[in-house]
Coordinates of C-alpha atoms in Angstrom, one line a residue:
M2 CA 75.3 152.4 167.7
A3 CA 73.2 149.9 165.9
N4 CA 72.4 146.8 167.9
N5 CA 73.6 143.4 166.4
T6 CA 73.3 145.0 162.9
I7 CA 75.0 143.9 159.7
L8 CA 75.2 146.2 156.7
V9 CA 75.3 144.3 153.4
V10 CA 76.6 146.3 150.5
D11 CA 76.3 144.6 147.1
D12 CA 75.0 145.7 143.7
E13 CA 73.4 142.3 143.0
L14 CA 69.8 142.1 144.3
G15 CA 70.0 138.3 144.5
I16 CA 73.0 138.4 146.8
R17 CA 71.5 141.1 149.0
E18 CA 68.3 139.1 149.4
L19 CA 70.1 135.8 150.0
L20 CA 72.4 137.2 152.7
S21 CA 69.5 139.1 154.3
E22 CA 67.5 135.9 154.6
I23 CA 70.4 133.8 155.9
L24 CA 71.6 136.3 158.4
G25 CA 68.1 137.3 159.5
D26 CA 67.4 133.6 160.3
E27 CA 70.5 133.7 162.5
G28 CA 69.0 136.5 164.6
Y29 CA 71.0 139.5 163.1
N30 CA 69.4 142.8 162.1
V31 CA 70.3 143.3 158.4
A32 CA 70.5 146.6 156.6
L33 CA 71.0 146.7 152.8
A34 CA 72.7 149.0 150.4
E35 CA 73.0 148.5 146.6
N36 CA 75.9 150.9 146.0
A37 CA 78.5 153.0 147.8
E38 CA 76.4 156.1 147.9
Q39 CA 73.6 154.3 149.9
A40 CA 76.3 152.7 152.2
R41 CA 77.8 156.1 152.9
N42 CA 74.4 157.6 153.7
Y43 CA 73.7 154.7 156.1
R44 CA 77.1 155.0 157.7
S45 CA 76.8 158.7 158.2
Q46 CA 73.7 158.2 160.4
T47 CA 74.6 155.1 162.3
R48 CA 77.4 152.6 163.1
P49 CA 76.6 149.0 162.2
D50 CA 78.3 146.2 164.1
L51 CA 79.7 144.7 160.8
V52 CA 79.8 145.5 157.1
L53 CA 79.9 142.9 154.4
L54 CA 81.2 144.9 151.5
D55 CA 81.3 143.9 147.8
I56 CA 84.5 144.9 146.0
W57 CA 83.2 145.3 142.5
M58 CA 80.3 147.8 142.3
P59 CA 79.3 150.1 139.4
D60 CA 79.4 153.5 141.1
T61 CA 82.4 153.2 143.5
D62 CA 84.3 150.1 144.2
G63 CA 84.5 148.6 147.7
I64 CA 88.2 149.4 148.2
T65 CA 87.6 153.1 147.5
L66 CA 84.7 153.2 149.9
L67 CA 86.8 151.4 152.6
K68 CA 89.6 154.0 152.1
D69 CA 87.0 156.9 152.3
W70 CA 85.7 155.5 155.6
A71 CA 89.3 155.0 156.9
N72 CA 90.4 158.6 156.0
N73 CA 87.2 160.2 157.4
G74 CA 87.3 158.4 160.7
F75 CA 84.3 156.2 159.9
L76 CA 86.2 152.9 159.9
T77 CA 85.4 152.1 163.5
M78 CA 83.5 148.8 162.8
P79 CA 84.8 145.6 161.3
V80 CA 84.5 145.2 157.5
V81 CA 84.6 141.9 155.6
M82 CA 85.2 142.2 151.8
M83 CA 83.3 140.0 149.3
S84 CA 84.2 139.3 145.7
G85 CA 83.5 136.8 143.0
H86 CA 86.5 138.1 140.9
G87 CA 89.0 138.6 143.7
T88 CA 92.7 138.1 143.6
I89 CA 95.1 137.8 146.5
D90 CA 96.4 141.3 145.7
T91 CA 92.9 142.8 146.2
A92 CA 92.6 141.0 149.5
V93 CA 96.0 142.3 150.6
E94 CA 95.0 145.9 149.7
A95 CA 91.7 145.6 151.6
T96 CA 93.5 144.3 154.7
R97 CA 96.0 147.1 154.5
V98 CA 93.2 149.7 154.5
G99 CA 91.5 148.0 157.5
A100 CA 89.3 145.2 156.4
V101 CA 89.3 142.3 158.9
G102 CA 88.4 139.5 156.4
Y103 CA 87.7 138.4 152.9
L104 CA 85.0 136.1 151.5
E105 CA 85.1 134.8 147.9
K106 CA 81.8 134.3 146.0
P107 CA 80.0 132.0 145.9
I108 CA 80.2 132.1 149.6
P109 CA 79.8 128.7 151.3
L110 CA 77.1 128.9 154.0
Q111 CA 79.2 127.6 156.8
K112 CA 82.1 129.9 155.9
L113 CA 79.8 132.9 155.9
L114 CA 78.3 132.0 159.3
N115 CA 81.7 131.2 160.9
T116 CA 83.2 134.4 159.6
V117 CA 80.3 136.6 160.7
G118 CA 80.1 134.9 164.1
Q119 CA 83.9 135.3 164.8
V120 CA 84.0 138.9 163.7
M121 CA 80.8 139.9 165.7
R122 CA 82.2 138.2 168.8
G123 CA 85.5 139.9 168.4
G124 CA 84.0 143.3 167.6
K125 CA 82.2 143.3 171.0
Q126 CA 85.5 142.9 172.8
H127 CA 87.6 145.2 170.6
K128 CA 87.2 148.9 169.9
F129 CA 88.0 149.5 166.2
S130 CA 90.2 152.6 166.0
P131 CA 91.5 154.5 163.0
T132 CA 95.1 153.9 164.3
L133 CA 95.0 150.3 163.2
S134 CA 96.3 150.6 159.7
L135 CA 99.2 152.3 157.9
S136 CA 96.6 154.3 155.8
N137 CA 96.1 156.5 158.9
L138 CA 99.8 157.5 159.4
G139 CA 99.3 160.4 157.0
H140 CA 99.5 161.4 153.4
S141 CA 102.7 163.4 153.3
G142 CA 105.5 162.7 150.9
L143 CA 107.5 160.9 153.5
I144 CA 104.6 158.5 154.4
T145 CA 103.7 158.0 150.7
E146 CA 107.3 157.0 150.1
L147 CA 107.2 154.6 153.1
R148 CA 104.2 152.9 151.6
K149 CA 105.9 152.6 148.2
K150 CA 109.0 151.0 149.9
L151 CA 106.8 148.5 151.7
E152 CA 104.8 147.7 148.5
Q153 CA 108.1 147.1 146.6
V154 CA 109.2 144.4 149.2
E155 CA 105.8 142.8 149.9
N156 CA 106.4 139.8 147.6
L157 CA 110.1 139.3 148.5
K158 CA 110.9 136.3 150.7
I159 CA 113.9 137.9 152.6
P160 CA 113.5 139.2 156.1
V161 CA 112.7 142.8 156.7
L162 CA 114.2 145.0 159.4
L163 CA 112.1 148.0 160.5
T164 CA 113.9 150.8 162.4
G165 CA 112.8 154.0 164.0
E166 CA 112.3 155.9 167.2
P167 CA 110.0 154.5 169.9
G168 CA 106.3 155.0 169.1
V169 CA 106.6 155.5 165.3
G170 CA 104.3 152.6 164.5
V171 CA 106.5 149.7 163.5
E172 CA 103.7 147.2 163.9
H173 CA 101.5 149.1 161.4
C174 CA 104.3 148.5 158.9
A175 CA 104.6 144.9 159.8
R176 CA 100.9 144.4 159.4
F177 CA 101.1 146.1 156.0
L178 CA 103.3 143.1 154.9
H179 CA 101.0 140.5 156.3
R180 CA 98.9 138.6 153.8
P181 CA 95.2 138.0 154.7
N182 CA 94.0 134.6 155.9
T183 CA 97.6 133.6 157.0
A184 CA 99.1 133.3 160.4
W185 CA 100.2 136.4 162.2
I186 CA 102.5 135.5 165.1
V187 CA 103.9 137.9 167.7
P188 CA 105.7 136.0 170.5
E189 CA 105.3 137.4 174.0
S190 CA 109.0 136.9 174.5
C191 CA 112.1 136.4 172.4
S192 CA 113.4 133.9 175.0
F193 CA 112.1 131.1 172.7
L194 CA 115.1 131.9 170.5
A195 CA 117.5 130.6 173.1
E196 CA 115.3 127.7 174.3
S197 CA 113.6 126.3 171.1
P198 CA 114.0 128.7 168.2
L199 CA 111.9 126.7 165.7
T200 CA 108.7 126.4 167.8
Q201 CA 107.3 129.7 166.5
L202 CA 108.0 128.8 162.9
E203 CA 105.5 125.9 163.2
Q204 CA 102.8 128.3 164.4
A205 CA 103.7 130.9 161.8
K206 CA 103.8 128.4 158.9
G207 CA 102.8 130.1 155.7
G208 CA 102.3 133.4 157.4
L209 CA 104.3 136.2 159.1
L210 CA 106.4 136.1 162.3
F211 CA 107.0 139.6 163.9
L212 CA 109.7 140.1 166.4
G213 CA 109.2 143.5 168.0
E214 CA 112.7 144.3 169.3
V215 CA 115.8 142.4 168.1
G216 CA 118.4 144.8 169.5
D217 CA 118.3 143.5 173.0
L218 CA 118.8 139.8 172.2
S219 CA 121.3 137.9 174.4
K220 CA 124.2 136.0 172.7
L221 CA 122.3 132.8 172.9
E222 CA 119.1 134.4 171.5
Q223 CA 121.1 135.8 168.6
K224 CA 122.4 132.3 167.7
G225 CA 118.8 131.0 167.9
L226 CA 117.6 133.8 165.5
L227 CA 120.4 132.8 163.1
L228 CA 119.2 129.2 163.2
L229 CA 115.6 130.4 162.6
L230 CA 116.6 132.5 159.7
G231 CA 118.0 129.4 158.0
K232 CA 114.6 127.6 158.2
L233 CA 112.3 130.4 157.0
E234 CA 112.0 129.1 153.5
Q235 CA 111.3 125.5 154.7
Y236 CA 108.3 126.7 156.7
G237 CA 107.2 129.4 154.2
V238 CA 107.4 132.1 156.9
R239 CA 108.0 135.8 156.3
L240 CA 110.1 137.3 159.1
V241 CA 109.7 141.0 160.0
C242 CA 111.9 142.3 162.8
A243 CA 112.0 145.8 164.4
T244 CA 114.5 147.7 166.6
I245 CA 115.1 151.1 168.0
R246 CA 118.7 150.2 168.7
P247 CA 121.8 151.0 166.5
L248 CA 122.6 147.5 165.4
A249 CA 125.7 148.7 163.4
E250 CA 127.2 150.2 166.6
L251 CA 126.3 147.1 168.6
T252 CA 128.0 145.0 166.0
A253 CA 131.1 147.2 166.0
Q254 CA 131.3 147.0 169.8
G255 CA 131.2 143.2 169.6
T256 CA 127.8 142.7 171.3
Y257 CA 125.9 141.8 168.2
H258 CA 126.6 138.9 165.9
P259 CA 128.1 140.1 162.6
R260 CA 126.4 137.5 160.5
L261 CA 123.0 138.3 162.1
F262 CA 123.5 142.0 161.5
E263 CA 124.5 141.3 157.9
I264 CA 121.3 139.3 157.2
L265 CA 118.9 141.7 159.0
S266 CA 120.4 144.8 157.4
N267 CA 120.1 143.4 153.9
L268 CA 116.6 144.9 153.7
C269 CA 116.1 147.7 156.2
I270 CA 113.3 150.2 156.1
T271 CA 113.4 153.3 158.4
I272 CA 110.1 154.8 159.6
P273 CA 110.3 158.5 159.9
P274 CA 109.6 160.3 163.2
L275 CA 106.3 162.2 163.5
R276 CA 108.2 165.6 163.6
A277 CA 109.5 164.9 160.1
H278 CA 106.0 164.8 158.7
R279 CA 104.2 167.1 161.1
E280 CA 101.9 168.3 158.3
D281 CA 100.1 165.0 158.8
V282 CA 99.4 165.7 162.5
P283 CA 96.2 167.7 162.3
E284 CA 94.5 165.1 160.1
M285 CA 95.8 162.2 162.3
A286 CA 94.6 164.0 165.5
S287 CA 91.1 164.6 163.9
Q288 CA 90.9 161.0 162.8
L289 CA 91.8 159.7 166.3
L290 CA 89.2 162.0 167.8
S291 CA 86.6 160.7 165.3
G292 CA 87.4 157.1 166.2
W293 CA 86.6 157.6 169.9
I294 CA 83.5 159.6 169.1
E295 CA 82.3 156.8 166.8
S296 CA 83.0 154.2 169.5
G297 CA 80.7 156.0 171.8
E298 CA 83.5 156.6 174.3
I299 CA 83.3 160.4 174.1
P300 CA 80.6 162.9 173.0
L301 CA 80.7 164.9 169.7
M302 CA 83.5 167.4 169.8
H303 CA 86.2 168.9 167.5
F304 CA 89.5 170.7 167.7
S305 CA 89.8 174.4 167.2
T306 CA 92.0 175.5 164.3
A307 CA 94.5 177.0 166.7
A308 CA 94.5 173.7 168.7
L309 CA 95.3 171.7 165.6
N310 CA 98.1 174.2 164.7
A311 CA 99.6 173.8 168.2
L312 CA 99.6 170.0 167.8
R313 CA 101.3 170.4 164.3
N314 CA 104.1 172.6 165.7
Y315 CA 105.0 170.3 168.5
D316 CA 108.1 168.0 168.2
W317 CA 106.5 164.8 169.4
P318 CA 109.4 163.0 171.0
G319 CA 107.1 160.0 171.7
N320 CA 105.8 160.0 168.1
L321 CA 102.5 158.3 167.2
A322 CA 102.1 156.7 170.6
Q323 CA 102.4 160.1 172.3
L324 CA 100.0 161.8 169.9
T325 CA 97.4 159.0 170.5
S326 CA 97.8 159.4 174.3
I327 CA 97.5 163.2 174.3
V328 CA 94.5 163.3 171.9
H329 CA 92.7 160.7 174.1
S330 CA 93.5 162.6 177.3
L331 CA 92.2 165.9 175.7
A332 CA 89.0 164.2 174.5
L333 CA 88.3 162.7 177.9
T334 CA 88.9 166.0 179.8
C335 CA 87.1 168.4 177.4
T336 CA 84.0 169.9 179.0
G337 CA 82.6 171.5 175.9
D338 CA 82.3 170.7 172.2
E339 CA 85.6 172.2 171.2
I340 CA 89.1 171.3 172.3
S341 CA 90.9 174.7 172.7
V342 CA 94.5 175.7 172.0
D343 CA 95.0 176.4 175.8
A344 CA 94.0 172.8 176.6
V345 CA 96.4 171.5 174.0
Q346 CA 99.3 173.6 175.3
Q347 CA 98.6 172.5 178.9
A348 CA 98.6 168.8 177.8
L349 CA 101.8 169.2 175.9
T350 CA 103.6 171.0 178.7
F351 CA 102.5 168.3 181.2
S352 CA 103.7 165.6 178.8
S353 CA 107.1 167.2 178.5
R354 CA 107.4 167.6 182.3
E355 CA 106.6 163.9 182.7
A356 CA 109.3 162.9 180.3
V357 CA 111.9 165.1 182.0
S358 CA 110.8 163.6 185.4
V359 CA 111.4 160.1 184.2
V360 CA 114.8 160.9 182.6
S361 CA 116.0 162.8 185.6
D362 CA 115.7 159.7 187.8
I363 CA 118.5 157.9 185.8
P364 CA 122.1 158.0 187.1
L365 CA 124.9 158.7 184.6
N366 CA 127.5 156.3 186.0
I367 CA 125.9 153.2 184.3
S368 CA 125.9 151.7 180.9
L369 CA 123.4 152.8 178.2
R370 CA 121.5 149.4 178.4
E371 CA 121.2 149.7 182.2
A372 CA 120.0 153.3 181.8
R373 CA 117.4 152.3 179.2
D374 CA 116.1 149.6 181.6
I375 CA 115.7 152.1 184.4
F376 CA 113.9 154.6 182.1
E377 CA 111.5 151.9 180.8
K378 CA 110.8 150.6 184.3
N379 CA 110.0 154.2 185.6
Y380 CA 108.0 154.9 182.4
F381 CA 105.8 151.9 182.6
E382 CA 105.3 152.1 186.4
K383 CA 104.1 155.7 186.0
L384 CA 101.8 154.8 183.2
I385 CA 100.3 151.9 185.1
E386 CA 99.8 154.2 188.1
Q387 CA 98.2 156.9 186.1
E388 CA 95.8 154.5 184.4
G389 CA 94.9 152.8 187.6
G390 CA 96.2 149.4 186.4
N391 CA 94.1 149.4 183.2
M392 CA 96.5 147.6 180.9
T393 CA 94.5 148.2 177.8
R394 CA 95.0 152.0 178.3
V395 CA 98.7 151.5 179.2
A396 CA 99.2 149.6 176.0
E397 CA 97.4 152.4 174.0
R398 CA 99.5 155.1 175.6
A399 CA 102.8 153.2 175.1
G400 CA 101.9 152.3 171.5
L401 CA 102.3 148.6 172.1
E402 CA 100.1 145.6 171.7
R403 CA 99.0 144.0 175.0
T404 CA 101.2 140.9 174.3
H405 CA 104.2 143.2 173.8
L406 CA 103.4 145.2 177.0
Y407 CA 103.1 142.1 179.1
R408 CA 106.4 140.8 177.8
K409 CA 108.1 144.1 178.5
I410 CA 106.8 144.5 182.1
K411 CA 107.6 140.9 182.8
T412 CA 111.2 141.5 181.6
L413 CA 111.5 144.6 183.7
G414 CA 110.2 142.9 186.8
I415 CA 107.1 145.0 187.1
K416 CA 104.0 143.5 188.7
P417 CA 100.7 144.9 187.3
R418 CA 97.7 145.2 189.5
S419 CA 96.2 141.8 189.7
Q420 CA 92.6 142.9 189.3
N421 CA 93.3 144.5 185.9
Y422 CA 95.8 141.9 184.6

């Protein structure tokens, strides 16, 4: 990996020279590319710590180059887009693909230095992975249709409810709806809905508020969410909620507020399980592997054709989260330069046994909600044990952001190992 290096990609010589001089004076190593072809060649040989990428270039535009890197597993470094002719739609598209920021030309000096400084500091603490955007969930008809649905509702003001099985990637879809350079708020707990439901609206003003599970809200929290829904327009907040729970059934049973269900179900998008678009699995697995290779975590390796076929034919009850976990485990334990079909089958068999073990611990003379709590408690305790208390790895395997993970284990009464918390 390059050391403290910024790659500047711009077809204007004056811009390249100016940025090189400014950033060089700040102590950065600066590499220059005048078009997408030069940028591709540079990226194929080394990984810069940051890319400043112009959107409008004569050979290939910056968005197309960004998509190429994302699809080929090369988007493992932060990219900030630049444009003198940019629109908010262009910035939104770049963010969806995986860009972390957007600078409008002429770029004010302080804005440039602040953005570069923040991204470089953040990049050292965060491993950029090809799982971070919806563009990496596949290219099948189902996923293409999912993207179209999200694009159709992106400019609507009404709340969106995302539904799907655990691990399908609801947060990727929520981020798809998030506009760049606006607030992105994910509360650690939904308890604020019962205590002070409008506090998060102030923080999310003009941006997006994401509530990761609204199927488990208490009666008081449901009333708080109803109050919050009535104030969204006043604060200019886009609300995106997600659930794995059957809200229609909960409403029919009297445990979910009918008015709340009516509002949330007005715009509902279901994310398909991985087994429904299994043709995407080989490409996704290869991209995940490329991401960890690029980050320097694992040496150069690849899947055998038979191994990819075995992954494709599996049912993936844990969806994207399970795929991520298994590919990572295979990469860490592979002793050669090829991951074999035998290794894949052993990993899948072990994963299935683990799931059966967790489920078999649950008594059947209790309610579904109590059974779910027991399952989740066993599940997270085993993950924490297997990962030696490394909460970053636990979050990756569970398919959750760390803030969601901490909220969940706190709710379940699990105490993580203090040295890794």
